[in-house]
Amino acid sequence: MARLLITGGAGFIGSHTALVLLEAGHELVVLDNYANSSPEALRRVLELAGPEAEGRLQVIEGDIRRSTDLDRAFAAGASPGAGVEAVIHFAGLKAVGESVAEPLRYWDVNVNGSQRLLAAMRAHGCRTVVFSSSATLYGYPEAVPIPESAPIRPINPYGHTKAAVEKMLSDVAASEAGWRIACLRYFNPVGAHPSGRIGEDPNGIPNNLFPFISQVAVGRREQVQVFGGDWPTSDGSGVRDYIHVMDLAEGHLAALNTLLAGGDQLLQLNLGSGHGHSVLEVIEAFGRACGRSIPHQITQRRSGDAAITVADPSEAKRQLGWQTRRNLHDICQDGWRWQHSNPGGYAT
Ligand SMILES: NC(=O)c1ccc[n+]([C@@H]2O[C@H](COP(=O)([O-])OP(=O)(O)OC[C@H]3O[C@@H](n4cnc5c(N)ncnc54)[C@H](O)[C@@H]3O)[C@@H](O)[C@H]2O)c1
């Protein structure tokens, strides 16, 4: 059992990962300012984890950019000689469009926030961190599936901040001994816990396809817009690699175990399924899961989109012994269970 600090642990990926980590026996301190989440998510995580997890989750409302909040999180519940052993760093802003409109806010939260966190880690003698990176780093990929060796060429401010933090982490790893770092480059995290108790609950209009489809299915929105029907793909719609959020959560546990078991490391790994699905295929699969067809309309391509983005996940399998276990059917079933039992998200 390790004591872990989870930044952004009330969010979509953080809450599912917190559950997997509690089930694995770890003790968690979550630091979140609820900028894009609800305290209800962690209440439900505790409910799902059951009495076994009693006393192993401490939640601190605070901001990763504020050193006093970070100090509180590192000190939380620690007995002498039992400080935080590792950090899983989810906290950040993630909407590409918003990052174009408000780049300074994105650099502040994502880059300055990560810098403050790393400084606090050093001050508290913790040098093990798993960082939420993104496939956005690759920009327009030259070839698919995309290996980790592909050029890092982000095309929007959100992607620039992720690239900057990866650079910061590699500089830190080179600066002194003792750092164990995993940058996990997620492809498209979707779905929900199979209980339907926790899931993705975006504020306002969803930026991503999957929550948009599920909100149309539940009657919150009229129809899905499919951006481009003339891409060079089998049905003309864009192809993406969708990863079930529970597979992603298990990927974090595997990364943590690998870091804790080894010496100094700097891992940069894709977490994806290695399979591509077109937008129209996802709309169809979701329609099967919810028992009704999903209204949609094909519109113009959106600037900044690529035709096909699919991970080469073989390095994660080799280095972490991890691979996805769930498919598009599971993603749609679990996503629909969450959405129809919580039509307004955690507020319902
Ligand atoms: N969901 C995706 O499609 C995706 C893809 C690739 C990478 N990522 C990255 O994974 C991480 C988690 O993503 P998510 O989908 O769970 O997003 P999310 O918005 O649901 O979770 C992020 C959490 O961080 C918290 N937070 C934001 N700013 C904070 C601050 N200054 N201090 C403390 N907490 C703060 C939010 O309240 C939220 O709970 C993010 O770093 C994101 O960039 C997400």
Short mmCIF file of C-alpha atoms and ligand atoms in Angstrom, two decimals:
data_model
loop_
_atom_site.label_atom_id
_atom_site.label_comp_id
_atom_site.label_asym_id
_atom_site.label_seq_id
_atom_site.Cartn_x
_atom_site.Cartn_y
_atom_site.Cartn_z
CA MET A 1 0.00 0.00 0.00
CA ALA A 2 1.28 3.46 -0.88
CA ARG A 3 0.10 6.93 0.08
CA LEU A 4 -0.70 8.78 -3.15
CA LEU A 5 -1.59 12.36 -4.00
CA ILE A 6 -4.14 12.59 -6.81
CA THR A 7 -4.47 16.09 -8.28
CA GLY A 8 -7.75 16.60 -10.14
CA GLY A 9 -9.05 13.36 -8.63
CA ALA A 10 -12.70 14.51 -8.68
CA GLY A 11 -12.66 14.80 -12.49
CA PHE A 12 -13.69 12.27 -15.12
CA ILE A 13 -10.50 10.21 -15.39
CA GLY A 14 -9.33 11.02 -11.85
CA SER A 15 -12.48 9.65 -10.19
CA HIS A 16 -12.35 6.34 -12.08
CA THR A 17 -8.65 6.02 -11.34
CA ALA A 18 -9.20 6.86 -7.65
CA LEU A 19 -11.63 3.96 -7.45
CA VAL A 20 -9.17 1.52 -9.07
CA LEU A 21 -6.39 2.72 -6.72
CA LEU A 22 -8.60 2.36 -3.62
CA GLU A 23 -9.56 -1.14 -4.76
CA ALA A 24 -5.84 -1.92 -5.10
CA GLY A 25 -5.42 -0.99 -1.42
CA HIS A 26 -3.76 2.43 -1.71
CA GLU A 27 -4.33 5.42 0.54
CA LEU A 28 -5.33 8.58 -1.34
CA VAL A 29 -5.21 12.31 -0.82
CA VAL A 30 -7.17 14.10 -3.55
CA LEU A 31 -6.48 17.78 -4.26
CA ASP A 32 -9.10 19.42 -6.48
CA ASN A 33 -10.53 22.92 -6.79
CA TYR A 34 -13.73 21.63 -8.50
CA ALA A 35 -13.14 23.94 -11.47
CA ASN A 36 -14.66 21.23 -13.67
CA SER A 37 -16.05 18.62 -11.29
CA SER A 38 -18.33 17.94 -8.37
CA PRO A 39 -17.58 16.67 -4.84
CA GLU A 40 -20.39 14.16 -5.48
CA ALA A 41 -18.06 12.16 -7.78
CA LEU A 42 -15.74 11.28 -4.89
CA ARG A 43 -18.66 10.51 -2.57
CA ARG A 44 -19.76 7.94 -5.13
CA VAL A 45 -16.21 6.60 -5.52
CA LEU A 46 -16.23 5.88 -1.77
CA GLU A 47 -19.65 4.26 -2.01
CA LEU A 48 -18.39 1.98 -4.84
CA ALA A 49 -15.16 1.16 -2.99
CA GLY A 50 -17.21 0.01 0.02
CA PRO A 51 -16.30 -0.36 3.69
CA GLU A 52 -12.87 -1.75 2.77
CA ALA A 53 -11.85 1.77 1.72
CA GLU A 54 -13.00 3.40 4.96
CA GLY A 55 -10.49 6.06 6.04
CA ARG A 56 -8.30 5.71 2.94
CA LEU A 57 -9.57 8.71 0.98
CA GLN A 58 -8.96 12.24 2.12
CA VAL A 59 -10.21 15.12 -0.01
CA ILE A 60 -8.72 18.60 0.04
CA GLU A 61 -10.35 21.46 -1.82
CA GLY A 62 -7.49 23.51 -3.19
CA ASP A 63 -5.54 24.70 -6.19
CA ILE A 64 -2.35 23.17 -7.59
CA ARG A 65 -1.06 26.70 -8.26
CA ARG A 66 -1.14 27.59 -4.56
CA SER A 67 1.80 26.32 -2.53
CA THR A 68 -0.13 26.45 0.77
CA ASP A 69 -2.75 24.11 -0.71
CA LEU A 70 -0.02 21.79 -1.97
CA ASP A 71 1.66 21.81 1.47
CA ARG A 72 -1.67 20.89 3.08
CA ALA A 73 -2.09 18.01 0.63
CA PHE A 74 1.43 16.66 1.22
CA ALA A 75 0.97 16.93 4.97
CA ALA A 76 -2.57 15.48 5.02
CA GLY A 77 -2.89 12.66 7.52
CA ALA A 78 0.81 11.81 7.20
CA SER A 79 2.38 10.08 10.13
CA PRO A 80 6.16 10.54 10.58
CA GLY A 81 8.02 8.62 7.89
CA ALA A 82 4.85 8.02 5.87
CA GLY A 83 4.63 10.89 3.42
CA VAL A 84 3.22 10.88 -0.11
CA GLU A 85 5.12 8.26 -2.14
CA ALA A 86 3.79 9.21 -5.56
CA VAL A 87 1.64 11.79 -7.30
CA ILE A 88 -0.84 11.15 -10.09
CA HIS A 89 -1.30 14.50 -11.75
CA PHE A 90 -4.65 14.91 -13.55
CA ALA A 91 -5.46 18.51 -12.60
CA GLY A 92 -5.63 20.76 -15.61
CA LEU A 93 -7.80 22.37 -18.24
CA LYS A 94 -8.53 20.32 -21.35
CA ALA A 95 -10.82 22.07 -23.86
CA VAL A 96 -8.98 22.74 -27.11
CA GLY A 97 -11.31 25.53 -28.31
CA GLU A 98 -11.19 27.31 -24.96
CA SER A 99 -7.39 27.08 -25.00
CA VAL A 100 -7.33 28.99 -28.30
CA ALA A 101 -9.51 31.74 -26.78
CA GLU A 102 -7.77 31.83 -23.38
CA PRO A 103 -4.15 30.65 -23.82
CA LEU A 104 -2.84 32.46 -20.72
CA ARG A 105 -5.30 30.63 -18.47
CA TYR A 106 -4.21 27.31 -19.99
CA TRP A 107 -0.50 28.09 -19.54
CA ASP A 108 -1.18 29.22 -15.99
CA VAL A 109 -3.14 26.15 -14.82
CA ASN A 110 -1.45 23.47 -16.90
CA VAL A 111 2.16 24.68 -16.97
CA ASN A 112 2.55 26.95 -13.92
CA GLY A 113 0.36 24.54 -11.93
CA SER A 114 2.62 21.62 -12.86
CA GLN A 115 5.75 23.64 -12.03
CA ARG A 116 4.38 24.46 -8.54
CA LEU A 117 3.44 20.83 -8.03
CA LEU A 118 6.93 19.59 -8.99
CA ALA A 119 8.53 22.18 -6.69
CA ALA A 120 6.29 21.02 -3.83
CA MET A 121 7.15 17.40 -4.59
CA ARG A 122 10.87 18.18 -4.26
CA ALA A 123 10.28 20.11 -1.06
CA HIS A 124 8.38 17.14 0.42
CA GLY A 125 10.86 14.52 -0.79
CA CYS A 126 8.54 12.91 -3.36
CA ARG A 127 10.01 12.21 -6.80
CA THR A 128 7.54 9.80 -8.38
CA VAL A 129 4.84 11.16 -10.69
CA VAL A 130 2.40 9.96 -13.33
CA PHE A 131 1.37 12.81 -15.63
CA SER A 132 -1.80 13.07 -17.80
CA SER A 133 -0.41 13.84 -21.23
CA SER A 134 -2.34 13.66 -24.47
CA ALA A 135 -2.26 12.36 -28.03
CA THR A 136 -2.89 16.02 -28.98
CA LEU A 137 0.92 16.27 -28.77
CA TYR A 138 1.23 14.59 -32.14
CA GLY A 139 -0.78 17.21 -34.08
CA TYR A 140 -1.43 15.95 -37.62
CA PRO A 141 0.17 12.51 -37.53
CA GLU A 142 2.40 11.54 -40.45
CA ALA A 143 1.48 7.88 -40.15
CA VAL A 144 -0.95 5.75 -38.17
CA PRO A 145 -0.83 3.89 -35.84
CA ILE A 146 1.19 6.56 -34.04
CA PRO A 147 4.29 5.40 -32.13
CA GLU A 148 5.76 7.44 -29.24
CA SER A 149 8.71 8.30 -31.51
CA ALA A 150 6.42 10.35 -33.80
CA PRO A 151 7.28 14.07 -33.92
CA ILE A 152 5.80 16.22 -31.13
CA ARG A 153 4.03 18.95 -33.10
CA PRO A 154 0.94 20.19 -31.25
CA ILE A 155 -1.33 22.54 -33.18
CA ASN A 156 -3.21 24.36 -30.41
CA PRO A 157 -2.42 26.01 -27.04
CA TYR A 158 -3.78 23.03 -25.06
CA GLY A 159 -1.35 20.72 -26.88
CA HIS A 160 1.49 23.23 -26.40
CA THR A 161 0.94 23.16 -22.62
CA LYS A 162 1.06 19.35 -22.56
CA ALA A 163 4.28 19.38 -24.62
CA ALA A 164 5.76 22.02 -22.27
CA VAL A 165 5.01 19.91 -19.18
CA GLU A 166 6.53 16.80 -20.79
CA LYS A 167 9.66 18.90 -21.51
CA MET A 168 9.69 20.22 -17.92
CA LEU A 169 9.48 16.66 -16.62
CA SER A 170 12.35 15.47 -18.80
CA ASP A 171 14.49 18.44 -17.66
CA VAL A 172 13.70 17.60 -14.04
CA ALA A 173 14.51 13.91 -14.58
CA ALA A 174 17.90 14.90 -16.06
CA SER A 175 18.70 17.36 -13.27
CA GLU A 176 19.15 14.98 -10.33
CA ALA A 177 18.89 11.34 -9.42
CA GLY A 178 15.78 9.80 -7.94
CA TRP A 179 13.00 10.83 -10.31
CA ARG A 180 10.54 8.22 -11.54
CA ILE A 181 8.21 9.76 -14.12
CA ALA A 182 5.53 8.43 -16.46
CA CYS A 183 3.93 10.68 -19.08
CA LEU A 184 0.84 8.86 -20.29
CA ARG A 185 -0.41 10.08 -23.67
CA TYR A 186 -4.12 9.33 -23.66
CA PHE A 187 -6.05 8.91 -26.88
CA ASN A 188 -9.84 9.46 -26.50
CA PRO A 189 -11.05 8.49 -23.00
CA VAL A 190 -14.77 7.60 -23.03
CA GLY A 191 -17.35 5.40 -21.31
CA ALA A 192 -18.05 5.14 -17.59
CA HIS A 193 -17.82 2.78 -14.64
CA PRO A 194 -20.09 -0.24 -15.33
CA SER A 195 -22.21 0.59 -12.26
CA GLY A 196 -23.41 3.81 -13.94
CA ARG A 197 -22.64 5.67 -10.67
CA ILE A 198 -19.66 7.66 -11.96
CA GLY A 199 -19.00 9.00 -15.44
CA GLU A 200 -18.20 12.07 -17.51
CA ASP A 201 -20.14 15.20 -16.56
CA PRO A 202 -18.93 18.09 -18.72
CA ASN A 203 -19.91 21.68 -17.92
CA GLY A 204 -21.92 23.34 -20.69
CA ILE A 205 -21.72 22.14 -24.28
CA PRO A 206 -19.50 19.04 -24.49
CA ASN A 207 -16.30 19.47 -26.48
CA ASN A 208 -15.95 15.82 -27.32
CA LEU A 209 -18.02 13.49 -29.46
CA PHE A 210 -18.95 10.87 -26.89
CA PRO A 211 -20.60 13.03 -24.21
CA PHE A 212 -22.34 14.91 -27.02
CA ILE A 213 -23.82 11.67 -28.41
CA SER A 214 -24.97 10.57 -24.95
CA GLN A 215 -26.62 13.93 -24.27
CA VAL A 216 -28.48 13.67 -27.59
CA ALA A 217 -29.52 10.11 -26.69
CA VAL A 218 -30.93 11.26 -23.35
CA GLY A 219 -32.78 14.19 -24.96
CA ARG A 220 -30.63 17.04 -23.65
CA ARG A 221 -29.52 18.03 -27.16
CA GLU A 222 -31.15 17.75 -30.57
CA GLN A 223 -28.58 16.17 -32.83
CA VAL A 224 -24.91 15.31 -33.24
CA GLN A 225 -22.88 17.28 -35.75
CA VAL A 226 -20.42 15.14 -37.67
CA PHE A 227 -17.57 17.37 -38.78
CA GLY A 228 -16.76 16.23 -42.32
CA GLY A 229 -18.16 13.40 -44.41
CA ASP A 230 -15.39 13.48 -46.99
CA TRP A 231 -12.34 12.32 -45.05
CA PRO A 232 -10.30 9.56 -46.69
CA THR A 233 -11.82 6.88 -44.43
CA SER A 234 -14.18 3.95 -45.09
CA ASP A 235 -17.37 5.98 -44.49
CA GLY A 236 -15.99 9.53 -44.87
CA SER A 237 -16.14 10.44 -41.15
CA GLY A 238 -13.06 10.89 -38.95
CA VAL A 239 -11.51 7.87 -37.23
CA ARG A 240 -10.31 7.92 -33.62
CA ASP A 241 -8.94 5.52 -31.02
CA TYR A 242 -11.46 5.40 -28.14
CA ILE A 243 -10.27 4.02 -24.82
CA HIS A 244 -12.67 2.93 -22.06
CA VAL A 245 -12.04 5.05 -18.96
CA MET A 246 -11.75 1.89 -16.82
CA ASP A 247 -8.97 0.59 -19.10
CA LEU A 248 -7.31 3.98 -18.74
CA ALA A 249 -7.67 3.87 -14.95
CA GLU A 250 -6.04 0.42 -14.93
CA GLY A 251 -3.26 1.85 -17.11
CA HIS A 252 -2.47 4.33 -14.32
CA LEU A 253 -2.27 1.53 -11.76
CA ALA A 254 0.08 -0.38 -14.08
CA ALA A 255 2.26 2.73 -14.58
CA LEU A 256 2.38 3.38 -10.85
CA ASN A 257 3.36 -0.22 -10.11
CA THR A 258 6.10 -0.05 -12.75
CA LEU A 259 7.49 3.20 -11.32
CA LEU A 260 7.37 2.03 -7.71
CA ALA A 261 9.06 -1.26 -8.59
CA GLY A 262 11.98 0.31 -10.46
CA GLY A 263 14.78 2.86 -10.22
CA ASP A 264 15.04 6.21 -12.00
CA GLN A 265 12.75 6.24 -15.03
CA LEU A 266 11.23 8.59 -17.58
CA LEU A 267 8.46 6.78 -19.45
CA GLN A 268 6.52 8.38 -22.30
CA LEU A 269 3.77 6.01 -23.35
CA ASN A 270 0.64 5.99 -25.50
CA LEU A 271 -2.48 4.71 -23.76
CA GLY A 272 -4.92 3.71 -26.48
CA SER A 273 -6.60 0.60 -27.82
CA GLY A 274 -4.80 0.48 -31.15
CA HIS A 275 -8.20 0.24 -32.90
CA GLY A 276 -9.87 3.02 -34.83
CA HIS A 277 -13.62 3.67 -35.06
CA SER A 278 -15.28 6.24 -37.28
CA VAL A 279 -17.64 8.86 -35.89
CA LEU A 280 -20.55 7.27 -37.75
CA GLU A 281 -19.64 3.84 -36.36
CA VAL A 282 -19.67 5.26 -32.80
CA ILE A 283 -23.05 6.93 -33.38
CA GLU A 284 -24.43 3.62 -34.65
CA ALA A 285 -22.95 1.60 -31.74
CA PHE A 286 -24.35 4.05 -29.20
CA GLY A 287 -27.76 3.83 -30.88
CA ARG A 288 -27.65 0.03 -30.44
CA ALA A 289 -26.75 0.44 -26.74
CA CYS A 290 -29.62 2.83 -26.01
CA GLY A 291 -32.17 1.24 -28.33
CA ARG A 292 -32.88 4.27 -30.52
CA SER A 293 -31.17 5.86 -33.46
CA ILE A 294 -29.15 8.98 -32.72
CA PRO A 295 -30.09 11.98 -34.89
CA HIS A 296 -27.03 13.40 -36.61
CA GLN A 297 -26.06 15.73 -39.42
CA ILE A 298 -22.89 15.76 -41.49
CA THR A 299 -21.42 19.27 -41.69
CA GLN A 300 -18.17 20.94 -42.81
CA ARG A 301 -14.81 19.67 -41.62
CA ARG A 302 -13.52 21.51 -38.55
CA SER A 303 -10.09 23.12 -38.76
CA GLY A 304 -7.48 21.34 -36.65
CA ASP A 305 -8.95 17.85 -37.13
CA ALA A 306 -7.03 14.95 -38.65
CA ALA A 307 -8.61 12.16 -40.72
CA ILE A 308 -7.35 9.26 -38.62
CA THR A 309 -5.72 9.17 -35.17
CA VAL A 310 -4.96 5.74 -33.75
CA ALA A 311 -2.38 4.76 -31.12
CA ASP A 312 0.37 2.24 -31.43
CA PRO A 313 -0.02 0.92 -27.85
CA SER A 314 2.68 -1.77 -28.08
CA GLU A 315 5.21 0.07 -25.86
CA ALA A 316 2.69 0.34 -22.99
CA LYS A 317 2.08 -3.39 -23.30
CA ARG A 318 5.82 -4.10 -23.29
CA GLN A 319 6.79 -1.72 -20.48
CA LEU A 320 3.71 -1.82 -18.24
CA GLY A 321 2.24 -5.23 -19.10
CA TRP A 322 -1.02 -3.37 -19.77
CA GLN A 323 -3.45 -3.35 -22.67
CA THR A 324 -7.10 -2.44 -23.14
CA ARG A 325 -9.67 -5.13 -22.33
CA ARG A 326 -12.93 -3.38 -23.25
CA ASN A 327 -14.35 -2.65 -26.70
CA LEU A 328 -16.70 -0.13 -28.33
CA HIS A 329 -19.74 -2.15 -27.27
CA ASP A 330 -18.65 -1.98 -23.57
CA ILE A 331 -17.92 1.74 -23.95
CA CYS A 332 -21.42 2.46 -25.29
CA GLN A 333 -23.22 0.17 -22.80
CA ASP A 334 -21.42 1.67 -19.79
CA GLY A 335 -21.63 5.23 -21.12
CA TRP A 336 -25.37 4.88 -21.68
CA ARG A 337 -25.94 3.33 -18.23
CA TRP A 338 -24.26 6.39 -16.66
CA GLN A 339 -26.11 8.92 -18.85
CA HIS A 340 -29.63 7.52 -18.55
CA SER A 341 -29.40 7.02 -14.79
CA ASN A 342 -27.90 10.53 -14.37
CA PRO A 343 -29.46 12.56 -17.21
CA GLY A 344 -28.21 15.86 -15.76
CA GLY A 345 -24.87 14.42 -14.57
CA TYR A 346 -24.03 14.61 -10.85
CA ALA A 347 -26.62 17.36 -10.36
CA THR A 348 -29.48 14.84 -10.86
N1 LIG B 1 -10.62 13.58 -21.25
C1 LIG B 1 -9.80 13.65 -22.30
O1 LIG B 1 -10.24 13.59 -23.44
C2 LIG B 1 -8.30 13.79 -22.09
C3 LIG B 1 -7.44 13.39 -23.12
C4 LIG B 1 -6.06 13.53 -22.93
C5 LIG B 1 -5.56 14.06 -21.74
N2 LIG B 1 -6.43 14.45 -20.77
C6 LIG B 1 -5.88 15.05 -19.54
O2 LIG B 1 -6.25 14.24 -18.44
C7 LIG B 1 -6.44 15.05 -17.28
C8 LIG B 1 -7.79 14.73 -16.67
O3 LIG B 1 -8.78 14.92 -17.66
P1 LIG B 1 -10.34 14.72 -17.36
O4 LIG B 1 -10.98 14.34 -18.64
O5 LIG B 1 -10.52 13.87 -16.17
O6 LIG B 1 -10.73 16.23 -17.06
P2 LIG B 1 -11.63 16.84 -15.88
O7 LIG B 1 -11.83 18.27 -16.20
O8 LIG B 1 -12.83 15.99 -15.68
O9 LIG B 1 -10.66 16.67 -14.63
C9 LIG B 1 -9.68 17.63 -14.28
C10 LIG B 1 -9.81 17.91 -12.80
O10 LIG B 1 -8.83 18.87 -12.43
C11 LIG B 1 -9.46 19.84 -11.57
N3 LIG B 1 -8.69 21.08 -11.67
C12 LIG B 1 -8.62 21.94 -12.72
N4 LIG B 1 -7.81 22.97 -12.42
C13 LIG B 1 -7.34 22.75 -11.17
C14 LIG B 1 -6.47 23.47 -10.31
N5 LIG B 1 -5.91 24.64 -10.69
N6 LIG B 1 -6.21 22.96 -9.08
C15 LIG B 1 -6.78 21.81 -8.67
N7 LIG B 1 -7.62 21.08 -9.45
C16 LIG B 1 -7.90 21.55 -10.68
C17 LIG B 1 -10.88 19.95 -12.09
O11 LIG B 1 -11.78 20.48 -11.15
C18 LIG B 1 -11.19 18.50 -12.43
O12 LIG B 1 -11.71 17.81 -11.31
C19 LIG B 1 -6.28 16.50 -17.73
O13 LIG B 1 -4.98 16.93 -17.42
C20 LIG B 1 -6.47 16.41 -19.23
O14 LIG B 1 -5.78 17.43 -19.91
C21 LIG B 1 -7.79 14.30 -20.90
#
